[in-house]
Amino acid sequence: MKVTIQTPGFTGRPDLLKFTEEHIQKLHHLSDRLMEGQVVLSLEKSDENKNKVCEARIVVPGYDLFASKTAASFEEAVVNTCEALRKQIAAWKETTGASFPR
């Protein structure tokens, strides 16, 4: 699965980008029909500590799955976003009869 990561407004650390790509790639094990992952990591203007945002879109044939989570760290936001996407992928497979991993 092709994964693109954008970090508008700042330069993402290489270890953060690797962490994000690895977690998004793990979703591909849930279905071989996941085509592309698009991730945007951004900082929300806020006085609160929870201002790191991860938005992810997973492209599947005829459908897009989307999740967005805010947390105190980018890593936590990525993990929470991937968990939300896992649930959506499970629901998508159940309703469409999508193939399971081989």
Tab-separated table of C-alpha atoms in Angstrom, residues 17-78:
chain	number	residue	atom	x	y	z
A	17	LEU	CA	7.498	9.770	9.824
A	18	LYS	CA	8.785	6.182	10.060
A	19	PHE	CA	6.525	5.467	13.070
A	20	THR	CA	3.516	6.852	11.198
A	21	GLU	CA	4.227	4.906	8.004
A	22	GLU	CA	4.733	1.641	9.904
A	23	HIS	CA	1.407	1.997	11.716
A	24	ILE	CA	-0.505	2.846	8.541
A	25	GLN	CA	1.176	-0.050	6.683
A	26	LYS	CA	-0.003	-2.472	9.394
A	27	LEU	CA	-3.584	-1.747	8.298
A	28	HIS	CA	-2.835	-3.420	4.953
A	29	HIS	CA	-2.742	-6.776	6.764
A	30	LEU	CA	-6.475	-6.397	7.426
A	31	SER	CA	-7.396	-6.406	3.731
A	32	ASP	CA	-5.464	-6.682	0.498
A	33	ARG	CA	-7.893	-4.222	-1.110
A	34	LEU	CA	-6.520	-1.174	0.723
A	35	MET	CA	-4.889	0.860	-2.026
A	36	GLU	CA	-3.461	4.030	-0.512
A	37	GLY	CA	-2.970	5.769	2.814
A	38	GLN	CA	-2.878	9.556	3.056
A	39	VAL	CA	-1.836	11.056	6.384
A	40	VAL	CA	-1.678	14.668	7.538
A	41	LEU	CA	0.073	15.487	10.811
A	42	SER	CA	-0.594	19.016	12.014
A	43	LEU	CA	-0.494	21.266	15.040
A	44	GLU	CA	-3.771	22.749	16.226
A	45	LYS	CA	-3.644	26.295	17.569
A	46	SER	CA	-4.635	25.774	21.169
A	47	ASP	CA	-3.562	26.660	24.683
A	48	GLU	CA	-4.140	23.056	25.686
A	49	ASN	CA	-1.479	20.352	25.692
A	50	LYS	CA	-3.535	18.161	23.332
A	51	ASN	CA	-2.797	19.985	20.103
A	52	LYS	CA	-1.241	17.304	17.862
A	53	VAL	CA	-3.605	16.126	15.119
A	54	CYS	CA	-3.407	13.046	12.900
A	55	GLU	CA	-5.838	12.800	9.993
A	56	ALA	CA	-5.742	9.687	7.835
A	57	ARG	CA	-7.632	8.612	4.736
A	58	ILE	CA	-7.486	5.041	3.458
A	59	VAL	CA	-8.488	4.606	-0.173
A	60	VAL	CA	-10.324	1.390	-1.045
A	61	PRO	CA	-12.167	0.608	-4.298
A	62	GLY	CA	-15.244	2.805	-4.450
A	63	TYR	CA	-14.886	4.018	-0.876
A	64	ASP	CA	-12.658	6.100	1.405
A	65	LEU	CA	-12.203	5.552	5.127
A	66	PHE	CA	-11.298	8.598	7.241
A	67	ALA	CA	-10.316	9.164	10.849
A	68	SER	CA	-8.927	12.118	12.758
A	69	LYS	CA	-7.651	12.152	16.340
A	70	THR	CA	-6.071	14.786	18.576
A	71	ALA	CA	-3.646	13.949	21.389
A	72	ALA	CA	-0.768	15.276	23.477
A	73	SER	CA	1.802	13.615	21.187
A	74	PHE	CA	1.853	12.757	17.501
A	75	GLU	CA	2.584	9.123	18.311
A	76	GLU	CA	-0.530	8.855	20.476
A	77	ALA	CA	-2.625	10.587	17.788
A	78	VAL	CA	-1.310	8.154	15.134
